[in-house]
CSV table of N, CA, C and O in Angstrom, one decimal:
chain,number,residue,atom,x,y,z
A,738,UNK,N,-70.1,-78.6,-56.8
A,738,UNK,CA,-69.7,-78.7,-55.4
A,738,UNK,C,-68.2,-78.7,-55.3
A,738,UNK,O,-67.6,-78.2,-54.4
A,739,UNK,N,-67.5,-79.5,-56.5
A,739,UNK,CA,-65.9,-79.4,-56.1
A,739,UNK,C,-65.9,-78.1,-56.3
A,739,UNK,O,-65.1,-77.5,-55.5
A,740,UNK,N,-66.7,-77.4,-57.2
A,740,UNK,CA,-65.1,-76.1,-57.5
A,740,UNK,C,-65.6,-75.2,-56.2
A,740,UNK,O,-65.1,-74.1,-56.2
A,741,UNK,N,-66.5,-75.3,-55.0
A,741,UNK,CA,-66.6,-74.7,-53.6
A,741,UNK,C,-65.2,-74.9,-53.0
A,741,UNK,O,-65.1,-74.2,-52.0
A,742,UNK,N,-63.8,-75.7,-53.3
A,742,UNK,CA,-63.1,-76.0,-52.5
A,742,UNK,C,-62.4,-74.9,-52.7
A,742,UNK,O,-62.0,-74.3,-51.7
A,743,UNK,N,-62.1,-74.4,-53.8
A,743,UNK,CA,-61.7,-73.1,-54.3
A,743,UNK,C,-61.9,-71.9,-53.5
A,743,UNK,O,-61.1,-71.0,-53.4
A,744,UNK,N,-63.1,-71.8,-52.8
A,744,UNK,CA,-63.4,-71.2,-52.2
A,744,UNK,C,-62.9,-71.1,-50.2
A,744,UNK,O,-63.3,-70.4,-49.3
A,745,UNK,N,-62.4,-71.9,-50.2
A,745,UNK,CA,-61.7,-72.2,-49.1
A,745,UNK,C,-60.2,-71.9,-48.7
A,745,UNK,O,-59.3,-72.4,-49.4
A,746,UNK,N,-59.9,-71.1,-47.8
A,746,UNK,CA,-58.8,-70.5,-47.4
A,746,UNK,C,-57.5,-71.8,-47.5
A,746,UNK,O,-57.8,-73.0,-47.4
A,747,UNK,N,-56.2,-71.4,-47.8
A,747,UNK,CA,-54.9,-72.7,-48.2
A,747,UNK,C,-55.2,-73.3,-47.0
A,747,UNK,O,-55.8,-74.3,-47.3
A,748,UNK,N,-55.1,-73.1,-45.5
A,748,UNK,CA,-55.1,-73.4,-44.4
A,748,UNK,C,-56.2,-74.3,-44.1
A,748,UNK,O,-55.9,-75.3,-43.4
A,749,UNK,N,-57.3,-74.3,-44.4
A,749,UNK,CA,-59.0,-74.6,-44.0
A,749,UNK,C,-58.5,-76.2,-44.2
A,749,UNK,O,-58.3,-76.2,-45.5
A,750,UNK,N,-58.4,-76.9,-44.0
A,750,UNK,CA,-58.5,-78.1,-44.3
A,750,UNK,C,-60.2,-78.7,-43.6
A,750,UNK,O,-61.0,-79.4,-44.2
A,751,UNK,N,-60.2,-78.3,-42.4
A,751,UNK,CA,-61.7,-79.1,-42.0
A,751,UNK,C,-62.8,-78.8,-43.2
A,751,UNK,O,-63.6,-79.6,-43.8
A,752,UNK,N,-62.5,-77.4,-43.2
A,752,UNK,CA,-63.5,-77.1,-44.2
A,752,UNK,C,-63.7,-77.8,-45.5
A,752,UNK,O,-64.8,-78.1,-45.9
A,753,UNK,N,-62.2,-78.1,-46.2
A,753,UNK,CA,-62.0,-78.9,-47.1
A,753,UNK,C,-63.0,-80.3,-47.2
A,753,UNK,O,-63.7,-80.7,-48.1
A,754,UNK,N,-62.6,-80.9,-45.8
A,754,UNK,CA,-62.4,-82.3,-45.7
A,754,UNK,C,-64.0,-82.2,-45.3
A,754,UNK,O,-64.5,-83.3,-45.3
A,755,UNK,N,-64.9,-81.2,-45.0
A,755,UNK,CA,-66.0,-81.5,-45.3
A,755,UNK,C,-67.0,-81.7,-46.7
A,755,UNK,O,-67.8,-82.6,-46.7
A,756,UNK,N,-66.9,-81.0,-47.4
A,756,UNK,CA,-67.3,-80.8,-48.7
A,756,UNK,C,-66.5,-82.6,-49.3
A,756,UNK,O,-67.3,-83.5,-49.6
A,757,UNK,N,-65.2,-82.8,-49.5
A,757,UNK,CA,-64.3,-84.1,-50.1
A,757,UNK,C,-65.5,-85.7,-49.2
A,757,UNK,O,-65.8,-86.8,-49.7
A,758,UNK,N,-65.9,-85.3,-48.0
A,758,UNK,CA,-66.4,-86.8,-48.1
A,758,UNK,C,-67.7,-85.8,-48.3
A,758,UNK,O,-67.5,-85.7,-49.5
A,759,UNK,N,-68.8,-85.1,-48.0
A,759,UNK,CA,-69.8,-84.9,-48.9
A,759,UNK,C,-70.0,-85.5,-50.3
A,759,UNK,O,-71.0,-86.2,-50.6
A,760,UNK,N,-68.7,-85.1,-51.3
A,760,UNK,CA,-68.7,-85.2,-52.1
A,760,UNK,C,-68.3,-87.2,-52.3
A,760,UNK,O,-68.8,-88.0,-53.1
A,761,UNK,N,-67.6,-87.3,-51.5
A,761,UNK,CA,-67.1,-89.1,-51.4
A,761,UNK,C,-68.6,-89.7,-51.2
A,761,UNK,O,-68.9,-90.2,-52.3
A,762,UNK,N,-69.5,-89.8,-50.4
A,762,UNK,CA,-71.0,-90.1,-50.0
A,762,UNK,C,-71.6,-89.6,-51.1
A,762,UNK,O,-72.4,-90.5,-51.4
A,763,UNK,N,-71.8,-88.5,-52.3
A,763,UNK,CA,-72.7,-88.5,-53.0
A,763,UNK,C,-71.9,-89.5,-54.2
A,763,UNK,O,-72.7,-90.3,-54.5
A,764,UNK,N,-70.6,-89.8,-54.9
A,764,UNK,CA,-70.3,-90.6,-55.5
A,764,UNK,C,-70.1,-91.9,-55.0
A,764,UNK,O,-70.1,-92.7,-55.9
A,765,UNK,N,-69.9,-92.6,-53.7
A,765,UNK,CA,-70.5,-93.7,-53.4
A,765,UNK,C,-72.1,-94.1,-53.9
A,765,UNK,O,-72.2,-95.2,-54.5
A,766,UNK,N,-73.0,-93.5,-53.6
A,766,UNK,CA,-74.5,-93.4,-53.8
A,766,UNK,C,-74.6,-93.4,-55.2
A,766,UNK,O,-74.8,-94.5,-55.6
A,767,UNK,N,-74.4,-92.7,-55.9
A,767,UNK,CA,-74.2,-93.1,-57.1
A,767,UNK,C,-73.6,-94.2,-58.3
A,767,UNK,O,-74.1,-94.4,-59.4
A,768,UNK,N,-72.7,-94.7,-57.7
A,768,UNK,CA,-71.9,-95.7,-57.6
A,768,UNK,C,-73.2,-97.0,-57.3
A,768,UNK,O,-73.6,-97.9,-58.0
A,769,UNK,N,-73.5,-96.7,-56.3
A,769,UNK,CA,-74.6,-97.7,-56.1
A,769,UNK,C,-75.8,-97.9,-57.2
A,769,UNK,O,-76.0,-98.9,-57.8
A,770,UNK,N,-76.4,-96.9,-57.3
A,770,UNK,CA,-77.6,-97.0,-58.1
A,770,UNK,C,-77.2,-96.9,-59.6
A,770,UNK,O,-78.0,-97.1,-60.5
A,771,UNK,N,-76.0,-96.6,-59.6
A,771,UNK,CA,-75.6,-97.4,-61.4
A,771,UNK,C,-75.1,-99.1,-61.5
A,771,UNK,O,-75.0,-99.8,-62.6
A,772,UNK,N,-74.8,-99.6,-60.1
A,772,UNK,CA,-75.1,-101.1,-60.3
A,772,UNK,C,-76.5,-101.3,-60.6
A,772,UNK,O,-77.1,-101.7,-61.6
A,773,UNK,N,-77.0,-101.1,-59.5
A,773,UNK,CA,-78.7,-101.8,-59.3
A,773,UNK,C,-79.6,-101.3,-60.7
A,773,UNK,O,-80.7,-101.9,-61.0
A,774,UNK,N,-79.1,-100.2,-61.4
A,774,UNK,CA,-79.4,-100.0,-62.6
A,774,UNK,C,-79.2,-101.0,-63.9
A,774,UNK,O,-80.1,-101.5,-64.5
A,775,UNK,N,-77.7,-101.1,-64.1
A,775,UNK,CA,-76.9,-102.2,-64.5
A,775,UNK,C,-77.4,-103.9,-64.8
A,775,UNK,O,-77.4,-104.8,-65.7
A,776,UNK,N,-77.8,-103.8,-63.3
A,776,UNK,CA,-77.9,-105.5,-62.2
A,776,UNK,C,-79.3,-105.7,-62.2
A,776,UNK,O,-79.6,-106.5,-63.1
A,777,UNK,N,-80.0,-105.3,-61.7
A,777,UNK,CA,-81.5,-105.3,-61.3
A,777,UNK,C,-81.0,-105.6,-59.9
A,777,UNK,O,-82.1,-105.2,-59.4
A,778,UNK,N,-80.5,-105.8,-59.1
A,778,UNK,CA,-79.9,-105.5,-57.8
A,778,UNK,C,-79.3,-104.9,-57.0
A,778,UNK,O,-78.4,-104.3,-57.6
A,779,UNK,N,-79.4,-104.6,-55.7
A,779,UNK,CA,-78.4,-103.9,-54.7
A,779,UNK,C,-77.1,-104.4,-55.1
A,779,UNK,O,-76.7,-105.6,-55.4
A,780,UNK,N,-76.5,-103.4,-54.9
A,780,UNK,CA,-74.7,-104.0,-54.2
A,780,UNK,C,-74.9,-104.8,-53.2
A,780,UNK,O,-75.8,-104.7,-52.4
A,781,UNK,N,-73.9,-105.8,-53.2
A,781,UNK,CA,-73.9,-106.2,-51.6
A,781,UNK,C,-72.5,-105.5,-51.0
A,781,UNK,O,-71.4,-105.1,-51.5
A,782,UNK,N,-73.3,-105.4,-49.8
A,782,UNK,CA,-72.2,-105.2,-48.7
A,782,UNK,C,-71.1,-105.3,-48.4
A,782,UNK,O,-71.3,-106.0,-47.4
A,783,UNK,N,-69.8,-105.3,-48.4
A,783,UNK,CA,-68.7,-105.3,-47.4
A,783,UNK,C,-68.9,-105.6,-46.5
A,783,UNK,O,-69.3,-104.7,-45.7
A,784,UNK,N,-68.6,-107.3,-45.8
A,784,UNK,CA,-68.2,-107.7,-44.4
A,784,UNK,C,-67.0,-108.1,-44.0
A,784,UNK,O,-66.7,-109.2,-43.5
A,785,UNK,N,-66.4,-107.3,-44.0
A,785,UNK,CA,-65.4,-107.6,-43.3
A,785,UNK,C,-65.4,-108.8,-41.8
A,785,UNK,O,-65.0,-108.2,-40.8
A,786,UNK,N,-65.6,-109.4,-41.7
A,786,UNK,CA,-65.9,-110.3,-40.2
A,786,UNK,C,-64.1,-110.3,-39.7
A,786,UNK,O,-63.1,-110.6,-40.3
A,787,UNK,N,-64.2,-110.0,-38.4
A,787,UNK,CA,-62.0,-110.3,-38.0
A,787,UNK,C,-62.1,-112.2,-38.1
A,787,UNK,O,-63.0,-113.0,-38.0
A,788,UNK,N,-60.5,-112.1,-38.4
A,788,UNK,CA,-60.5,-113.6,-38.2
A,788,UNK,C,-60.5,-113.7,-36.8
A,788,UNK,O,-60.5,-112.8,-35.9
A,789,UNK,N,-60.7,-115.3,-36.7
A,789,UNK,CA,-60.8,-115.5,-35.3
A,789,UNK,C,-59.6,-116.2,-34.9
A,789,UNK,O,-59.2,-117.2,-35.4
A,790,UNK,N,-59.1,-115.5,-33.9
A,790,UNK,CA,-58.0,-115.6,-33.0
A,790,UNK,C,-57.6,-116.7,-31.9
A,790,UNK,O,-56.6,-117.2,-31.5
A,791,UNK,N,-59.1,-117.0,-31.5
A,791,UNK,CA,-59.2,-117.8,-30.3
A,791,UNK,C,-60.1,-118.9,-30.7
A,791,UNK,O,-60.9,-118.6,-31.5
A,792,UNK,N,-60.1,-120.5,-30.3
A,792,UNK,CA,-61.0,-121.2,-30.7
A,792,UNK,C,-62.3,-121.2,-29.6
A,792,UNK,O,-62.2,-120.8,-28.4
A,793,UNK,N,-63.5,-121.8,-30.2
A,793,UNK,CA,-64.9,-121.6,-29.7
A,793,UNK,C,-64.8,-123.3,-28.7
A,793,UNK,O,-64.7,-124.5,-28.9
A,794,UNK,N,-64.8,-122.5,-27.7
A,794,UNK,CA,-65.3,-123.6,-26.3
A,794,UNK,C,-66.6,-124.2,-26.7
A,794,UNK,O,-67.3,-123.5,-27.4
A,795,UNK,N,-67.1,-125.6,-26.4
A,795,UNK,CA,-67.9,-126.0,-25.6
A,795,UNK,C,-68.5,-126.5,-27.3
A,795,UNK,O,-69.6,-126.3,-27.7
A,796,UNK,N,-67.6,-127.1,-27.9
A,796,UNK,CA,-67.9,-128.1,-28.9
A,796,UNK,C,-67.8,-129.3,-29.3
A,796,UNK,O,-66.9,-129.8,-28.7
A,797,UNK,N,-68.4,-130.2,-30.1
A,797,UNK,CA,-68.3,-131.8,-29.9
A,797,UNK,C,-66.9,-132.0,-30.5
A,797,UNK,O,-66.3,-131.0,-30.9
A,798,UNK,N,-66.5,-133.3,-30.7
A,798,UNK,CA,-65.0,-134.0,-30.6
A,798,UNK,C,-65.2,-133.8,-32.2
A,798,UNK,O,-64.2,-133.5,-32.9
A,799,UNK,N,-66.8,-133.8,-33.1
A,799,UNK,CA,-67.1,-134.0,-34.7
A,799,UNK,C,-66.6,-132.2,-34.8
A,799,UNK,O,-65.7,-132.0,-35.5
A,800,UNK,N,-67.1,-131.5,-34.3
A,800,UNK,CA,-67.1,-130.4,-34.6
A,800,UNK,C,-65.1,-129.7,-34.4
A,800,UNK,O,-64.4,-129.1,-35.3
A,801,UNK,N,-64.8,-129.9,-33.4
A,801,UNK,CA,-63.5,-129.6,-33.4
A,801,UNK,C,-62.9,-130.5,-34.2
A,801,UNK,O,-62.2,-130.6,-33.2
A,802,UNK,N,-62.5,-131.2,-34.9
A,802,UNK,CA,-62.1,-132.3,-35.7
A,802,UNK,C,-62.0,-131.3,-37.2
A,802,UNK,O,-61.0,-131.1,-38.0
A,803,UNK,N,-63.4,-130.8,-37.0
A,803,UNK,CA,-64.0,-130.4,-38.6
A,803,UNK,C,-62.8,-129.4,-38.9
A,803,UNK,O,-62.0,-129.4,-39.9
A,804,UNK,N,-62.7,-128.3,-37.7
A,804,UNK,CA,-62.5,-126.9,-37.4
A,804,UNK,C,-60.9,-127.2,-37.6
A,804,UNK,O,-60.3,-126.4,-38.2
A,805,UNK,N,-60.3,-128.5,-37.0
A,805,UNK,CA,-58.7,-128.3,-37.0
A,805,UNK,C,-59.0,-128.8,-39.1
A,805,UNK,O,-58.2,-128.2,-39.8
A,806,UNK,N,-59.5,-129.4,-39.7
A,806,UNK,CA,-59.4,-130.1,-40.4
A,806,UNK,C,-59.7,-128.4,-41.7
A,806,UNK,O,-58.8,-128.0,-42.5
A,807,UNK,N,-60.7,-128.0,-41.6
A,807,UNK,CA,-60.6,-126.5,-42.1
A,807,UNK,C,-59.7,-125.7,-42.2
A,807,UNK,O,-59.4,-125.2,-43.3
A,808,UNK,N,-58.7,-125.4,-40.8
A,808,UNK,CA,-57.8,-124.5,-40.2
A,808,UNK,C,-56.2,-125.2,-41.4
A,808,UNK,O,-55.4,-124.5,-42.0
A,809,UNK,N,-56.5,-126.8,-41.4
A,809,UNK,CA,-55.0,-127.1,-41.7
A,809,UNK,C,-55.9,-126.8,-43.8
A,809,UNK,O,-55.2,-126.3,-44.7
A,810,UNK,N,-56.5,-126.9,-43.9
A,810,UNK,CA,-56.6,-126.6,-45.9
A,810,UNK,C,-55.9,-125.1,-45.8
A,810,UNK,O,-54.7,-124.9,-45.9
A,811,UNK,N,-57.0,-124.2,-45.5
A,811,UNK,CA,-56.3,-122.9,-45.3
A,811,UNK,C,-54.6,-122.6,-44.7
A,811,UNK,O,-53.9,-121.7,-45.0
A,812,UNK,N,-54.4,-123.7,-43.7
A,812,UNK,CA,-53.2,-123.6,-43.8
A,812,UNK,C,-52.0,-123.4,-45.3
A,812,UNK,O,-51.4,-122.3,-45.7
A,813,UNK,N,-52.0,-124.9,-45.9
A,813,UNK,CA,-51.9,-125.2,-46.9
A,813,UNK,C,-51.8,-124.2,-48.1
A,813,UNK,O,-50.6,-123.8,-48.4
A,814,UNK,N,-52.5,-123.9,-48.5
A,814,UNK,CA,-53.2,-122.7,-49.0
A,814,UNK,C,-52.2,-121.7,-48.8
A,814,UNK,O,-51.2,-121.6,-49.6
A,815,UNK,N,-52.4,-121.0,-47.7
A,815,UNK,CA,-51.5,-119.8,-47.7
A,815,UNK,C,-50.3,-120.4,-47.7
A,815,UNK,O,-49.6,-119.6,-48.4
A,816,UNK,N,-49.4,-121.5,-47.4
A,816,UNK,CA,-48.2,-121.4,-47.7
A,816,UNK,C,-48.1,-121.6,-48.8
A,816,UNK,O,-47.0,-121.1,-49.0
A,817,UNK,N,-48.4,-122.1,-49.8
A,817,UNK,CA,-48.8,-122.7,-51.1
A,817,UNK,C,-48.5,-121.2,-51.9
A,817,UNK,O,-47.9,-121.2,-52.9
A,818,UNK,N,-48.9,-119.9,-51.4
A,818,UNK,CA,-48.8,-118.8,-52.1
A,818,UNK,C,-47.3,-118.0,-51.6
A,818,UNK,O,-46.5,-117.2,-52.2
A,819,UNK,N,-47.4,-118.6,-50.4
A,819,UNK,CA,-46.4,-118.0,-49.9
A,819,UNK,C,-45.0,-118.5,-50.9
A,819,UNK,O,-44.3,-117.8,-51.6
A,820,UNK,N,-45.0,-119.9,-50.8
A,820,UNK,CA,-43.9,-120.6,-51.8
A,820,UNK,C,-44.1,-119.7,-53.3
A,820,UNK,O,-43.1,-119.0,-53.8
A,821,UNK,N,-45.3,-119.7,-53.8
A,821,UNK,CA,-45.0,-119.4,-55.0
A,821,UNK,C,-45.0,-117.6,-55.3
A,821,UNK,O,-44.5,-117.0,-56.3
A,822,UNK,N,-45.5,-117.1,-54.2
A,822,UNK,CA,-45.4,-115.4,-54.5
A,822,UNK,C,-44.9,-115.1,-53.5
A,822,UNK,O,-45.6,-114.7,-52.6
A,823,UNK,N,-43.1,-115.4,-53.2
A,823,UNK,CA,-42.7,-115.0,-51.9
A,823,UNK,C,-42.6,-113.4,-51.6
A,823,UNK,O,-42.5,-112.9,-50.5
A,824,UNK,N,-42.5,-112.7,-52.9
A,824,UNK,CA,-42.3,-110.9,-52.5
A,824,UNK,C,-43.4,-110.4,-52.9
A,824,UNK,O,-43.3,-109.2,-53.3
A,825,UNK,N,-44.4,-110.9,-52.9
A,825,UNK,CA,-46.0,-110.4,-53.3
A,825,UNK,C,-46.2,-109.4,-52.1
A,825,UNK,O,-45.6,-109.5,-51.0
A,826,UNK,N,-47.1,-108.3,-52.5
A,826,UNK,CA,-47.3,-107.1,-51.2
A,826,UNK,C,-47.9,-107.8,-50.4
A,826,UNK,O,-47.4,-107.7,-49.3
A,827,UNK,N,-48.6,-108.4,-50.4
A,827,UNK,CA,-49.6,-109.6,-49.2
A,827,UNK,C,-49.1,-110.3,-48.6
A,827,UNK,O,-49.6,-110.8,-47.7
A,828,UNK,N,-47.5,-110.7,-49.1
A,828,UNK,CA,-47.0,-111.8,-48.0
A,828,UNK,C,-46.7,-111.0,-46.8
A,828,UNK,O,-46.0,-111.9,-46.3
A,829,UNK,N,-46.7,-110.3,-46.1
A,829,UNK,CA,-46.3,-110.2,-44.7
A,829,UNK,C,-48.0,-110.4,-43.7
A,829,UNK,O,-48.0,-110.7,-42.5
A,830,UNK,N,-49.0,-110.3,-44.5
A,830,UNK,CA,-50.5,-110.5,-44.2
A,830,UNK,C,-50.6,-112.3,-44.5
A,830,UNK,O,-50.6,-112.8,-43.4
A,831,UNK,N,-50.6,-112.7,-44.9
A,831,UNK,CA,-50.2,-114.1,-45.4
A,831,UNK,C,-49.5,-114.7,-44.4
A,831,UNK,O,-49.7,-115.9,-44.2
A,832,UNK,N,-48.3,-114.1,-43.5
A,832,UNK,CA,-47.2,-115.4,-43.0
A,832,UNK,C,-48.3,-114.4,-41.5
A,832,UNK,O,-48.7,-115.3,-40.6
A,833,UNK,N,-48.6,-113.4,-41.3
A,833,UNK,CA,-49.3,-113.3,-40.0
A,833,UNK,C,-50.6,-114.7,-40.0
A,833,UNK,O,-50.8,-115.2,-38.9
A,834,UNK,N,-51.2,-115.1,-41.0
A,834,UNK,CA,-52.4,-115.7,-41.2
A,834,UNK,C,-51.8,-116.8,-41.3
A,834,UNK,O,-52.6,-117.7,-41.6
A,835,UNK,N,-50.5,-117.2,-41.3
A,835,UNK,CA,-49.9,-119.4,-41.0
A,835,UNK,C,-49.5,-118.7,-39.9
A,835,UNK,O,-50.4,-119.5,-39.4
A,836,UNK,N,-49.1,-117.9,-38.8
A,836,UNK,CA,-48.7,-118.0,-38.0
A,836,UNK,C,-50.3,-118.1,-36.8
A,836,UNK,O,-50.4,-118.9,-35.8
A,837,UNK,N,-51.3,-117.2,-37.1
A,837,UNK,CA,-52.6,-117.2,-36.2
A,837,UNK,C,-53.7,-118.7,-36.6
A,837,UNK,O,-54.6,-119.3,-36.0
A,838,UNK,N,-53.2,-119.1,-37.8
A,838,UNK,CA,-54.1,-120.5,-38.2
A,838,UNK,C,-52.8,-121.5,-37.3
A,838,UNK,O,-53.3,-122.5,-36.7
A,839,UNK,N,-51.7,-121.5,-37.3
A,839,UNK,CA,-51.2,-122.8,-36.5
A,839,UNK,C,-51.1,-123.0,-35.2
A,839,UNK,O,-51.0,-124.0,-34.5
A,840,UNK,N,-51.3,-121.3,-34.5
A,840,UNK,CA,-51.7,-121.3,-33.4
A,840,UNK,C,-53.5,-121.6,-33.3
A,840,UNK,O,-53.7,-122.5,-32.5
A,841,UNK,N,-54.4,-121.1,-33.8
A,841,UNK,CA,-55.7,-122.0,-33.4
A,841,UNK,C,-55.4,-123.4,-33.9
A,841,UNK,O,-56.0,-124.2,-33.2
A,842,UNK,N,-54.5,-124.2,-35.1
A,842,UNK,CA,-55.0,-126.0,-35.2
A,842,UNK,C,-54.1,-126.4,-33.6
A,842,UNK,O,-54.8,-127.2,-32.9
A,843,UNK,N,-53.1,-126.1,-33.1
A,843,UNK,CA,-52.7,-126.1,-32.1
A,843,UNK,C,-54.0,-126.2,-30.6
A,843,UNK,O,-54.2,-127.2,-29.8
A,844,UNK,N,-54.5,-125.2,-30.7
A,844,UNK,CA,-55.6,-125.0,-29.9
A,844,UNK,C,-56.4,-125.6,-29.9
A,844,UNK,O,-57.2,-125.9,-29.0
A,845,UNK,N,-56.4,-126.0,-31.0
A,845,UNK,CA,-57.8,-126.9,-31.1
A,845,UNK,C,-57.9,-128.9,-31.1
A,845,UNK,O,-58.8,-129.7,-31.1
A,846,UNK,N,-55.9,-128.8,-31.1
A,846,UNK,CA,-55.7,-129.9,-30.9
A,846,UNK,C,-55.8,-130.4,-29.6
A,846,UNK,O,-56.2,-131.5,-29.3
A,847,UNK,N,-55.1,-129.4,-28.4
A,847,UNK,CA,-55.3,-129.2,-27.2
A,847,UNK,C,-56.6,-129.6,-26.6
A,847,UNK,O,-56.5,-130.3,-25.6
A,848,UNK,N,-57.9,-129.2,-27.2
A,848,UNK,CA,-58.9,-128.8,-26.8
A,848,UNK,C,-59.6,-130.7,-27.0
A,848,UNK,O,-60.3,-131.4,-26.2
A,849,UNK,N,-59.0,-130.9,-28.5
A,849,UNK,CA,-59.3,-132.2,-29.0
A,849,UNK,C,-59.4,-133.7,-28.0
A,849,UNK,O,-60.2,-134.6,-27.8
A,850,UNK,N,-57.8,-133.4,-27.3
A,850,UNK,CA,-57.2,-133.9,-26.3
A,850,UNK,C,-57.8,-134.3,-25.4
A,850,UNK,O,-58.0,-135.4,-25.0
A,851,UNK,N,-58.5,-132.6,-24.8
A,851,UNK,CA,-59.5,-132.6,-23.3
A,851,UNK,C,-60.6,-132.9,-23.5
A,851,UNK,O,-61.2,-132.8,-22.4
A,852,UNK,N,-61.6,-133.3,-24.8
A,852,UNK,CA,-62.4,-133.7,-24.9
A,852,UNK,C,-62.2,-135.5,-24.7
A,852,UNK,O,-62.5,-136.3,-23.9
A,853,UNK,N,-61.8,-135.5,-25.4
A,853,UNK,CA,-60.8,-137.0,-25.4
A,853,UNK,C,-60.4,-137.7,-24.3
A,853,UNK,O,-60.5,-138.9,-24.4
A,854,UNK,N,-60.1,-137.3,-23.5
A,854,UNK,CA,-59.9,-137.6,-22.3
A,854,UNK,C,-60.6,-137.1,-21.0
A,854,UNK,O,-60.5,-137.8,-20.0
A,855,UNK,N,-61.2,-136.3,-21.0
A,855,UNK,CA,-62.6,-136.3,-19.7
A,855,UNK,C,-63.3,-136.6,-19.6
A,855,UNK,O,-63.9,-136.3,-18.6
């Protein structure tokens, strides 16, 4: 199947780029069933889940407590790498992730507050 690309005019790129992920989808699949061969199991999946940005309304004073108390370890954490791998390719991903975790322990201290007091 690669050497069909040969077959394709300098210009053709769609053409190209059909046969290149054909060909990407048959060595993924393959890829798979030489684990499960390997494993006696499936691959697992890739989840990507987004972090979350915003904190979750309509939680008890134990639960928001837990959530700022999670938010500040992982705090921790990432600066902890930050101090020790400050020119690592990930630190600009890293200082985005103390800057969106101190904005949710913030949020959630807020939130802590208005529980607290209503």
């Amino acid at each position: 199947m690669s050497n069909t690309l040969a077959d394709f005019a300098p210009g053709d790129l769609a053409g190209r780029k059909a046969v290149v992920d054909e060909l990407t989808t048959i060595r993924a699949n393959w890829k798979a069933v030489r684990h499960e061969i390997e494993t006696g199991e499936a691959p697992k999946q890739a989840t990507d889940a987004p972090k979350p940005t915003e904190i979750r309304l309509g939680m008890s004073e134990a639960q928001v407590k837990a959530e700022i108390q999670k938010n500040q370890v992982n705090l921790s954490k990432l600066r902890r790498k930050l101090e020790d791998k400050p020119g690592d390719k990930k630190a600009g991903a890293w200082e985005a992730d103390v800057a969106r975790l101190t904005a949710l322990i913030n949020d959630y201290r807020a939130e802590l507050v208005r529980i607290q007091y209503e």
